[in-house]
Structures are given as C-alpha cells and as structure tokens.
C-alpha cells in the first residue's frame, strides 16, 4: 500500500458550505481523511482566511496553507490533487498541475469545464501525461446506482433501450443525471443530439450561465436513446433518472423515500431496498483502488466527457437550429455565446 500525499485546491469558506458555495473542498477532505492510505498535506484558496480555517480543521502547519496553487504544487509535489474551485478554473488548474509537478491523480469537481474545448483538453493532456483524471460524479458510487447496475446486469429489465434524466438544469447540477444516463447506456459516446432551451430569466452559478428550462434527445452509438428534461419540465420524467429496458424499468430518486424502484413487465412498481451510502468517500476509495490496480475508474474523465458532450450538444443544437452529429466540433460554451449575443429569450 502506498501512502498518498493529498492537496486540496479551493477549500471553500467553511465546513458545510458558506453563503456562496457548498465548500466541496471539505467534502473531498473528509473522504481522504477517512481513507487509511491518504494524508492531507496542503491546501490552497484565493481567500487567505478560508485556507487558514481549513488548515486548522485538518491540523496542517502554517507553511502548508497557500493562496497561490502553483506555489503550493511546487512546494509540496502532492500525489493526489483535488480541484474543488468554480467551473471556469478547473481546466487552467488541471493544466497548472501537469505543468508544475504532475501528481499521480487529479480528482476534479464536476462539471469539467464551461468550454467544450477545455473538456477535451483536460482528458487528452492528462492521458498524455499518464495522470489519472477523475471527475467527482460520486452518484455513480451511490447505493441506488450500484444496486440499479446489479439489477440491469442480472437482466431484470431486459436490454436497456432508453435512459432519462431530470434536474433543475442541464449542466451545472444536471450533469450528474446526464453522466448517469451515459453510465446506464454502457458509457458509450452519443452519435447525435438535439434539443431546445428557454432562457427567460437565466442565472449564473459557479461561474457559468444557466438556462431556465431545457429538453434534449440523443442516441448513443449502441442505439440506446437518451432524454433529459429540466427546470419547470423536469417532472415529466417522474424521477431523477430512469432506465427503460425491453422487459421493465428502473426509477432512481436518490434522496426520496424510495431511492430505487423496479417495474417489470406485467407488474407494478416495487421499492428496492438500498441506502444512499457515502458516495463521496466511495469515490475517493474507488479512485485510489484504480491507482493501485492500474485499472480505469468508472468516474474517469473520458466517461465524464461523454455527458458533457451531450449538454454542450444540446446548446449547440439551439445555436444551429439543427440536430448535431457528434463528435462536437466547437471550442466554446454555445449557451454563453448566445446570451452574450442577446440571441435568446422572448
Ligand atoms: N459533486 C457534487 O455533488 C457537487 C455539489 C456542489 C458543487 N459541486 C461543484 O464543486 C465546485 C466548487 O463548488 P463549491 O460550491 O464547493 O464552491 P465554493 O465557492 O464553496 O468553493 C470554491 C472555493 O474555490 C476558491 N477558489 C476559486 N478560484 C481559486 C483558485 N484559482 N485557486 C484556489 N482557490 C480558488 C474560492 O475562493 C472558494 O473558496 C463547482 O464545480 C461545483 O459545480 C459539486
């Protein structure tokens, strides 16, 4: 067993989150702290008090707390780096890690980037540098999803034909649902995607523009269809994720009273016993297991990229008023570009 020296970039205000954010840095830290092979050795946050507060929580010495993440990387050369900063900073920070002191693994928060070109770059450059890039799609390691995968593998719903997702938005929060759709469809790339969005109010979250409502339809290369509804239309799906097979279906509502339900042909819904678990801890344990084994973690960047391509593909479909055949040939965030050009709204 190797002892992994871990650094957190973007601690957040305080444990449990502040006014402006969830402080995911603390959640990552708690997961490393509970792992027997990890030691948190340094942190960086632009706000000095945030870093100092984090250092106090994790008993770090004064010289392990930084405001400049590049200086921190240079001084400590960590084995694992967690990137828990706002979305537009993910790709530049990952690039800084590779350029300064490439760690064995980078565990970056979702969604990967606010620009499609950077999503591709993150995956390609980490692969070229032999750095394991994982994205914190921790719901893949949650109890309901693990159980759902077991039921699918046991053939309880027959062959998967359609996957569905619902959330308040398509990308900032909804990327979890898009990622799970892709997971249930066998981590295949999508072949084409089309969609529509409404942007009557709009908002900014974690450095990105967010639409009010969206619908999307896509087909994976293996022929499985995907559908997503967000905002005011999300109830159309009836649960956060749904997997429809030739002989039944699954409905997943992570935090609801019935986190996982199964309906087989000719019968009503059956509640499947499972608990939410501790997916954040499970994600960290999983990425370390993969490092040790040299295997591919299910939350690897290349898998996360597929869900991101569907979200950017839906935005691009709105921009071009057309079905988008993949792979995407854009660099930017089409939604932000359309908002900037005042092309959306009633
Ligand atoms: N996986 C999940 O379920 C989940 C849940 C919530 C948020 N998130 C994601 O986590 C990420 C962070 O969100 P949050 O709500 O924790 O944010 P937050 O605002 O609570 O924390 C981010 C911290 O990063 C710091 N920061 C910004 N730029 C920096 C830089 N260049 N160097 C060092 N520190 C820097 C900020 O000062 C801030 O303290 C986002 O991508 C968000 O979408 C994921």
Tab-separated table of C-alpha atoms and ligand atoms in Angstrom:
chain	number	residue	atom	x	y	z
A	1	UNK	CA	0.000	0.000	0.000
A	2	UNK	CA	1.299	3.459	-0.910
A	3	UNK	CA	0.795	6.439	1.318
A	4	UNK	CA	-0.746	9.216	-0.777
A	5	UNK	CA	0.005	12.857	-0.001
A	6	UNK	CA	-3.076	14.883	-0.885
A	7	UNK	CA	-3.616	18.597	-1.602
A	8	UNK	CA	-6.913	20.455	-1.931
A	9	UNK	CA	-7.237	23.452	-4.270
A	10	UNK	CA	-10.300	25.574	-3.387
A	11	UNK	CA	-11.192	24.763	0.218
A	12	UNK	CA	-14.356	26.886	0.288
A	13	UNK	CA	-15.471	29.101	3.147
A	14	UNK	CA	-16.081	26.568	5.879
A	15	UNK	CA	-17.163	23.006	6.551
A	16	UNK	CA	-20.777	22.606	5.404
A	17	UNK	CA	-20.535	25.481	2.893
A	18	UNK	CA	-20.738	29.249	3.042
A	19	UNK	CA	-23.107	31.815	1.543
A	20	UNK	CA	-21.743	31.389	-1.957
A	21	UNK	CA	-20.985	27.713	-2.227
A	22	UNK	CA	-21.009	24.176	-0.913
A	23	UNK	CA	-17.302	24.160	0.075
A	24	UNK	CA	-16.792	20.842	-1.714
A	25	UNK	CA	-13.125	21.022	-0.664
A	26	UNK	CA	-14.186	19.959	2.832
A	27	UNK	CA	-16.204	17.032	1.462
A	28	UNK	CA	-13.237	15.790	-0.539
A	29	UNK	CA	-11.021	16.305	2.520
A	30	UNK	CA	-13.338	14.303	4.777
A	31	UNK	CA	-13.197	11.435	2.274
A	32	UNK	CA	-9.362	11.467	2.148
A	33	UNK	CA	-9.233	11.839	5.924
A	34	UNK	CA	-11.255	8.661	6.362
A	35	UNK	CA	-9.032	6.724	3.927
A	36	UNK	CA	-6.224	4.815	5.644
A	37	UNK	CA	-3.698	5.457	2.830
A	38	UNK	CA	-4.186	9.222	2.494
A	39	UNK	CA	-2.710	12.169	4.294
A	40	UNK	CA	-3.786	15.748	3.555
A	41	UNK	CA	-0.555	17.752	3.374
A	42	UNK	CA	-1.502	21.145	1.887
A	43	UNK	CA	-4.309	23.389	0.698
A	44	UNK	CA	-4.787	26.499	-1.425
A	45	UNK	CA	-7.610	29.007	-1.563
A	46	UNK	CA	-7.623	32.517	-3.011
A	47	UNK	CA	-9.159	33.760	0.257
A	48	UNK	CA	-6.483	33.503	2.984
A	49	UNK	CA	-8.987	33.086	5.866
A	50	UNK	CA	-10.620	30.134	4.073
A	51	UNK	CA	-7.289	28.343	3.711
A	52	UNK	CA	-6.364	29.081	7.314
A	53	UNK	CA	-9.714	27.782	8.590
A	54	UNK	CA	-9.286	24.600	6.560
A	55	UNK	CA	-5.703	24.162	7.832
A	56	UNK	CA	-6.978	24.424	11.392
A	57	UNK	CA	-9.634	21.746	10.743
A	58	UNK	CA	-7.052	19.353	9.323
A	59	UNK	CA	-4.142	20.245	11.589
A	60	UNK	CA	-1.922	21.486	8.768
A	61	UNK	CA	1.176	23.517	9.622
A	62	UNK	CA	1.241	27.220	8.678
A	63	UNK	CA	3.603	26.588	5.747
A	64	UNK	CA	1.076	24.175	4.159
A	65	UNK	CA	-1.553	26.882	3.515
A	66	UNK	CA	-1.337	28.835	0.271
A	67	UNK	CA	-3.269	31.386	-1.752
A	68	UNK	CA	-1.376	30.530	-4.960
A	69	UNK	CA	-1.993	26.937	-6.021
A	70	UNK	CA	1.073	26.851	-8.310
A	71	UNK	CA	3.377	27.752	-5.427
A	72	UNK	CA	1.644	25.107	-3.331
A	73	UNK	CA	2.143	22.460	-6.033
A	74	UNK	CA	5.796	23.396	-6.403
A	75	UNK	CA	6.457	23.267	-2.651
A	76	UNK	CA	4.601	20.037	-1.791
A	77	UNK	CA	4.506	17.951	-5.012
A	78	UNK	CA	1.364	16.082	-3.858
A	79	UNK	CA	0.476	12.602	-5.158
A	80	UNK	CA	-3.235	13.422	-5.419
A	81	UNK	CA	-4.780	16.851	-6.058
A	82	UNK	CA	-8.457	17.645	-5.577
A	83	UNK	CA	-9.714	20.596	-7.621
A	84	UNK	CA	-12.807	21.981	-5.912
A	85	UNK	CA	-12.900	25.506	-7.341
A	86	UNK	CA	-15.578	27.190	-9.546
A	87	UNK	CA	-16.149	25.687	-13.004
A	88	UNK	CA	-14.114	28.081	-15.241
A	89	UNK	CA	-10.985	27.482	-13.125
A	90	UNK	CA	-10.952	23.651	-13.433
A	91	UNK	CA	-9.151	23.358	-16.785
A	92	UNK	CA	-6.480	26.020	-16.077
A	93	UNK	CA	-5.761	24.458	-12.653
A	94	UNK	CA	-5.503	20.954	-14.144
A	95	UNK	CA	-3.088	22.404	-16.739
A	96	UNK	CA	-1.051	24.012	-13.919
A	97	UNK	CA	-0.859	20.651	-12.116
A	98	UNK	CA	0.519	18.990	-15.252
A	99	UNK	CA	2.990	21.822	-15.901
A	100	UNK	CA	4.258	22.147	-12.315
A	101	UNK	CA	4.505	18.786	-10.571
A	102	UNK	CA	2.295	16.172	-12.253
A	103	UNK	CA	0.557	14.188	-9.483
A	104	UNK	CA	-0.413	10.532	-9.864
A	105	UNK	CA	-4.090	11.527	-9.778
A	106	UNK	CA	-6.300	14.595	-10.091
A	107	UNK	CA	-9.821	14.411	-8.685
A	108	UNK	CA	-11.729	17.358	-10.128
A	109	UNK	CA	-15.216	18.587	-9.340
A	110	UNK	CA	-17.993	18.368	-11.892
A	111	UNK	CA	-18.815	19.767	-14.367
A	112	UNK	CA	-15.457	19.569	-16.096
A	113	UNK	CA	-15.326	22.997	-17.740
A	114	UNK	CA	-17.521	25.801	-19.084
A	115	UNK	CA	-15.905	25.386	-22.519
A	116	UNK	CA	-16.108	22.216	-24.618
A	117	UNK	CA	-12.563	22.687	-25.968
A	118	UNK	CA	-11.227	22.616	-22.416
A	119	UNK	CA	-13.148	19.424	-21.576
A	120	UNK	CA	-11.369	17.666	-24.454
A	121	UNK	CA	-8.028	19.183	-23.480
A	122	UNK	CA	-8.344	18.049	-19.838
A	123	UNK	CA	-8.878	14.435	-20.889
A	124	UNK	CA	-6.211	14.424	-23.610
A	125	UNK	CA	-3.452	16.171	-21.648
A	126	UNK	CA	-3.947	14.041	-18.511
A	127	UNK	CA	-3.866	10.865	-20.628
A	128	UNK	CA	-0.681	12.041	-22.378
A	129	UNK	CA	0.962	12.811	-19.010
A	130	UNK	CA	-0.199	9.472	-17.560
A	131	UNK	CA	-2.104	11.273	-14.803
A	132	UNK	CA	-5.334	9.616	-13.657
A	133	UNK	CA	-8.090	12.219	-14.081
A	134	UNK	CA	-11.363	11.540	-12.276
A	135	UNK	CA	-14.406	13.799	-12.123
A	136	UNK	CA	-16.490	13.802	-8.967
A	137	UNK	CA	-19.577	12.091	-10.385
A	138	UNK	CA	-19.928	10.460	-6.999
A	139	UNK	CA	-23.529	9.346	-7.619
A	140	UNK	CA	-22.106	6.505	-9.718
A	141	UNK	CA	-20.830	5.111	-6.409
A	142	UNK	CA	-24.102	5.669	-4.501
A	143	UNK	CA	-26.195	2.775	-3.166
A	144	UNK	CA	-29.153	3.218	-5.573
A	145	UNK	CA	-26.909	3.325	-8.661
A	146	UNK	CA	-24.789	0.341	-7.602
A	147	UNK	CA	-27.978	-1.658	-6.986
A	148	UNK	CA	-29.514	-0.471	-10.270
A	149	UNK	CA	-26.416	-1.634	-12.173
A	150	UNK	CA	-26.654	-5.045	-10.456
A	151	UNK	CA	-30.329	-5.360	-11.474
A	152	UNK	CA	-29.518	-4.388	-15.069
A	153	UNK	CA	-26.652	-6.915	-15.166
A	154	UNK	CA	-28.984	-9.608	-13.786
A	155	UNK	CA	-31.267	-8.926	-16.754
A	156	UNK	CA	-34.166	-7.758	-14.582
A	157	UNK	CA	-35.275	-5.084	-17.102
A	158	UNK	CA	-34.082	-6.872	-20.252
A	159	UNK	CA	-31.923	-4.869	-22.671
A	160	UNK	CA	-31.570	-1.153	-21.934
A	161	UNK	CA	-33.376	0.817	-24.648
A	162	UNK	CA	-33.773	4.341	-23.221
A	163	UNK	CA	-32.246	6.363	-20.371
A	164	UNK	CA	-33.783	9.525	-18.948
A	165	UNK	CA	-32.719	12.317	-16.631
A	166	UNK	CA	-34.373	15.257	-14.870
A	167	UNK	CA	-32.898	18.094	-12.800
A	168	UNK	CA	-33.140	21.865	-12.306
A	169	UNK	CA	-30.674	22.491	-15.155
A	170	UNK	CA	-28.781	20.685	-17.883
A	171	UNK	CA	-25.163	21.173	-16.891
A	172	UNK	CA	-24.299	22.714	-13.514
A	173	UNK	CA	-26.420	20.261	-11.489
A	174	UNK	CA	-27.909	18.176	-14.320
A	175	UNK	CA	-24.515	16.872	-15.443
A	176	UNK	CA	-24.931	14.250	-12.696
A	177	UNK	CA	-28.078	12.964	-14.442
A	178	UNK	CA	-26.516	13.147	-17.924
A	179	UNK	CA	-23.495	11.278	-16.599
A	180	UNK	CA	-25.715	8.565	-15.118
A	181	UNK	CA	-27.692	8.268	-18.356
A	182	UNK	CA	-24.385	7.607	-20.088
A	183	UNK	CA	-23.323	5.123	-17.389
A	184	UNK	CA	-26.578	3.143	-17.735
A	185	UNK	CA	-26.212	3.219	-21.526
A	186	UNK	CA	-22.830	1.473	-21.195
A	187	UNK	CA	-20.516	4.538	-21.247
A	188	UNK	CA	-20.931	4.818	-24.999
A	189	UNK	CA	-20.363	8.091	-26.864
A	190	UNK	CA	-23.519	9.716	-28.240
A	191	UNK	CA	-23.883	9.701	-32.028
A	192	UNK	CA	-26.189	12.718	-32.300
A	193	UNK	CA	-28.099	15.102	-30.085
A	194	UNK	CA	-30.788	17.744	-30.431
A	195	UNK	CA	-32.595	19.958	-28.022
A	196	UNK	CA	-34.239	23.169	-27.027
A	197	UNK	CA	-33.818	25.637	-24.183
A	198	UNK	CA	-35.691	28.515	-22.587
A	199	UNK	CA	-33.726	31.453	-21.232
A	200	UNK	CA	-36.277	33.919	-19.865
A	201	UNK	CA	-34.563	34.815	-16.596
A	202	UNK	CA	-31.317	32.897	-16.627
A	203	UNK	CA	-28.808	32.918	-13.812
A	204	UNK	CA	-25.108	32.498	-13.117
A	205	UNK	CA	-23.864	29.714	-10.889
A	206	UNK	CA	-20.268	28.656	-10.184
A	207	UNK	CA	-19.055	30.967	-12.975
A	208	UNK	CA	-21.462	29.712	-15.668
A	209	UNK	CA	-24.624	30.944	-17.355
A	210	UNK	CA	-27.589	28.637	-16.563
A	211	UNK	CA	-30.778	28.278	-18.627
A	212	UNK	CA	-34.289	28.139	-17.096
A	213	UNK	CA	-35.526	25.032	-18.873
A	214	UNK	CA	-34.306	22.507	-21.415
A	215	UNK	CA	-35.292	19.353	-23.261
A	216	UNK	CA	-32.900	17.070	-25.073
A	217	UNK	CA	-32.997	13.892	-27.142
A	218	UNK	CA	-29.937	11.939	-28.225
A	219	UNK	CA	-28.878	8.500	-29.400
A	220	UNK	CA	-25.784	6.634	-28.239
A	221	UNK	CA	-23.638	4.804	-30.744
A	222	UNK	CA	-25.087	1.485	-29.483
A	223	UNK	CA	-28.622	2.622	-30.400
A	224	UNK	CA	-29.810	3.406	-26.837
A	225	UNK	CA	-31.818	6.658	-26.723
A	226	UNK	CA	-31.417	9.367	-24.086
A	227	UNK	CA	-33.832	12.071	-22.975
A	228	UNK	CA	-33.488	14.879	-20.444
A	229	UNK	CA	-35.989	17.447	-19.127
A	230	UNK	CA	-35.021	20.282	-16.776
A	231	UNK	CA	-36.452	23.238	-14.894
A	232	UNK	CA	-40.253	23.549	-14.963
A	233	UNK	CA	-40.444	20.436	-17.173
A	234	UNK	CA	-38.432	18.076	-15.005
A	235	UNK	CA	-41.493	16.336	-13.520
A	236	UNK	CA	-42.173	14.925	-16.987
A	237	UNK	CA	-39.587	12.235	-16.272
A	238	UNK	CA	-41.117	11.328	-12.914
A	239	UNK	CA	-37.792	10.683	-11.151
A	240	UNK	CA	-34.200	11.920	-11.309
A	241	UNK	CA	-33.077	9.050	-13.523
A	242	UNK	CA	-34.985	6.357	-15.313
A	243	UNK	CA	-33.730	3.328	-17.203
A	244	UNK	CA	-36.178	1.689	-19.602
A	245	UNK	CA	-35.481	-1.808	-20.839
A	246	UNK	CA	-37.198	-4.334	-23.104
A	247	UNK	CA	-38.750	-6.067	-20.071
A	248	UNK	CA	-39.082	-3.440	-17.378
A	249	UNK	CA	-37.725	-0.212	-15.954
A	250	UNK	CA	-35.924	1.383	-13.038
A	251	UNK	CA	-36.605	4.750	-11.376
A	252	UNK	CA	-33.988	6.420	-9.188
A	253	UNK	CA	-34.672	9.217	-6.687
A	254	UNK	CA	-31.531	9.422	-4.614
A	255	UNK	CA	-32.828	11.447	-1.697
A	256	UNK	CA	-36.505	10.400	-1.824
A	257	UNK	CA	-38.380	7.912	0.344
A	258	UNK	CA	-37.960	5.254	-2.319
A	259	UNK	CA	-34.435	5.753	-3.731
A	260	UNK	CA	-34.803	2.904	-6.231
A	261	UNK	CA	-37.896	1.338	-7.780
A	262	UNK	CA	-38.220	-1.529	-10.236
A	263	UNK	CA	-41.153	-2.272	-12.527
A	264	UNK	CA	-41.098	-5.460	-14.527
A	265	UNK	CA	-43.493	-6.109	-17.389
A	266	UNK	CA	-46.941	-7.004	-16.122
A	267	UNK	CA	-46.338	-5.789	-12.560
A	268	UNK	CA	-46.481	-2.525	-10.587
A	269	UNK	CA	-43.604	-0.582	-9.018
A	270	UNK	CA	-41.597	-2.436	-6.388
A	271	UNK	CA	-39.427	-0.491	-3.948
A	272	UNK	CA	-35.883	-1.914	-3.916
A	273	UNK	CA	-34.092	-1.886	-0.592
A	274	UNK	CA	-30.939	0.242	-0.691
A	275	UNK	CA	-29.407	3.198	1.120
A	276	UNK	CA	-27.776	6.282	-0.329
A	277	UNK	CA	-24.442	5.358	1.296
A	278	UNK	CA	-21.413	7.645	1.413
A	279	UNK	CA	-20.678	8.180	-2.288
A	280	UNK	CA	-18.083	10.894	-1.719
A	281	UNK	CA	-15.951	8.524	0.382
A	282	UNK	CA	-16.670	5.710	-2.058
A	283	UNK	CA	-15.470	7.867	-4.974
A	284	UNK	CA	-12.140	8.562	-3.254
A	285	UNK	CA	-11.699	4.898	-2.247
A	286	UNK	CA	-12.511	3.898	-5.839
A	287	UNK	CA	-10.010	6.267	-7.452
A	288	UNK	CA	-7.277	5.031	-5.085
A	289	UNK	CA	-8.134	1.399	-5.796
A	290	UNK	CA	-7.847	2.178	-9.514
A	291	UNK	CA	-4.467	3.870	-8.980
A	292	UNK	CA	-3.182	0.804	-7.121
A	293	UNK	CA	-4.571	-1.647	-9.688
A	294	UNK	CA	-3.768	0.432	-12.776
A	295	UNK	CA	-7.416	-0.006	-13.787
A	296	UNK	CA	-9.862	2.553	-15.173
A	297	UNK	CA	-12.137	4.151	-12.567
A	298	UNK	CA	-15.826	4.455	-13.551
A	299	UNK	CA	-15.574	8.196	-12.821
A	300	UNK	CA	-12.624	8.631	-15.225
A	301	UNK	CA	-12.554	11.926	-17.169
A	302	UNK	CA	-13.121	10.155	-20.500
A	303	UNK	CA	-16.512	8.910	-19.224
A	304	UNK	CA	-17.470	12.308	-17.768
A	305	UNK	CA	-16.620	13.925	-21.107
A	306	UNK	CA	-19.468	11.961	-22.791
A	307	UNK	CA	-22.154	13.536	-20.581
A	308	UNK	CA	-20.612	16.986	-21.069
A	309	UNK	CA	-20.714	16.492	-24.841
A	310	UNK	CA	-24.476	15.889	-24.665
A	311	UNK	CA	-25.056	19.109	-22.671
A	312	UNK	CA	-22.895	21.217	-24.995
A	313	UNK	CA	-24.503	19.400	-27.947
A	314	UNK	CA	-27.986	20.485	-26.813
A	315	UNK	CA	-26.784	24.102	-26.531
A	316	UNK	CA	-25.151	23.814	-29.961
A	317	UNK	CA	-28.380	22.375	-31.403
A	318	UNK	CA	-30.163	25.541	-30.227
A	319	UNK	CA	-27.458	27.724	-31.793
A	320	UNK	CA	-27.532	25.944	-35.159
A	321	UNK	CA	-31.273	25.084	-35.074
A	322	UNK	CA	-30.346	21.562	-36.117
A	323	UNK	CA	-29.536	18.065	-34.946
A	324	UNK	CA	-25.870	17.918	-34.032
A	325	UNK	CA	-23.890	14.926	-35.209
A	326	UNK	CA	-21.055	14.157	-32.827
A	327	UNK	CA	-18.206	14.485	-32.052
A	328	UNK	CA	-18.678	18.187	-31.379
A	329	UNK	CA	-16.525	20.488	-33.475
A	330	UNK	CA	-16.751	23.578	-31.266
A	331	UNK	CA	-14.491	25.094	-28.603
A	332	UNK	CA	-16.766	27.393	-26.606
A	333	UNK	CA	-19.939	27.330	-24.482
A	334	UNK	CA	-22.710	27.932	-27.055
A	335	UNK	CA	-25.179	28.989	-24.332
A	336	UNK	CA	-22.876	31.733	-23.003
A	337	UNK	CA	-22.156	32.857	-26.586
A	338	UNK	CA	-25.885	33.099	-27.393
A	339	UNK	CA	-26.594	35.011	-24.178
A	340	UNK	CA	-23.688	37.353	-24.903
A	341	UNK	CA	-25.038	37.992	-28.415
A	342	UNK	CA	-28.545	38.554	-26.997
A	343	UNK	CA	-29.955	35.753	-29.188
A	344	UNK	CA	-32.194	34.106	-26.578
A	345	UNK	CA	-35.437	34.976	-24.816
A	346	UNK	CA	-38.926	36.029	-25.749
B	1	LIG	N1	-20.266	16.778	-6.793
B	1	LIG	C1	-21.269	17.471	-6.293
B	1	LIG	O1	-22.320	16.929	-5.925
B	1	LIG	C2	-21.151	18.959	-6.178
B	1	LIG	C3	-22.004	19.694	-5.331
B	1	LIG	C4	-21.845	21.077	-5.264
B	1	LIG	C5	-20.870	21.723	-6.036
B	1	LIG	N2	-20.078	20.984	-6.867
B	1	LIG	C6	-19.052	21.599	-7.712
B	1	LIG	O2	-17.906	21.901	-6.917
B	1	LIG	C7	-17.200	23.006	-7.463
B	1	LIG	C8	-16.986	24.041	-6.362
B	1	LIG	O3	-18.247	24.458	-5.894
B	1	LIG	P1	-18.466	24.907	-4.378
B	1	LIG	O4	-19.912	25.156	-4.228
B	1	LIG	O5	-17.791	23.980	-3.454
B	1	LIG	O6	-17.670	26.310	-4.395
B	1	LIG	P2	-17.208	27.207	-3.165
B	1	LIG	O7	-17.358	28.624	-3.616
B	1	LIG	O8	-17.862	26.798	-1.894
B	1	LIG	O9	-15.652	26.869	-3.038
B	1	LIG	C9	-14.772	27.165	-4.079
B	1	LIG	C10	-13.523	27.812	-3.470
B	1	LIG	O10	-12.548	27.917	-4.501
B	1	LIG	C11	-11.776	29.079	-4.236
B	1	LIG	N3	-11.053	29.428	-5.452
B	1	LIG	C12	-11.523	29.980	-6.601
B	1	LIG	N4	-10.549	30.080	-7.519
B	1	LIG	C13	-9.420	29.575	-6.945
B	1	LIG	C14	-8.079	29.394	-7.379
B	1	LIG	N5	-7.685	29.769	-8.595
B	1	LIG	N6	-7.190	28.868	-6.510
B	1	LIG	C15	-7.565	28.500	-5.258
B	1	LIG	N7	-8.839	28.648	-4.793
B	1	LIG	C16	-9.741	29.165	-5.618
B	1	LIG	C17	-12.804	30.106	-3.775
B	1	LIG	O11	-12.205	31.146	-3.029
B	1	LIG	C18	-13.733	29.242	-2.929
B	1	LIG	O12	-13.391	29.277	-1.567
B	1	LIG	C19	-18.046	23.501	-8.655
B	1	LIG	O13	-17.532	22.970	-9.843
B	1	LIG	C20	-19.434	22.930	-8.359
B	1	LIG	O14	-20.219	22.727	-9.525
B	1	LIG	C21	-20.196	19.637	-6.919
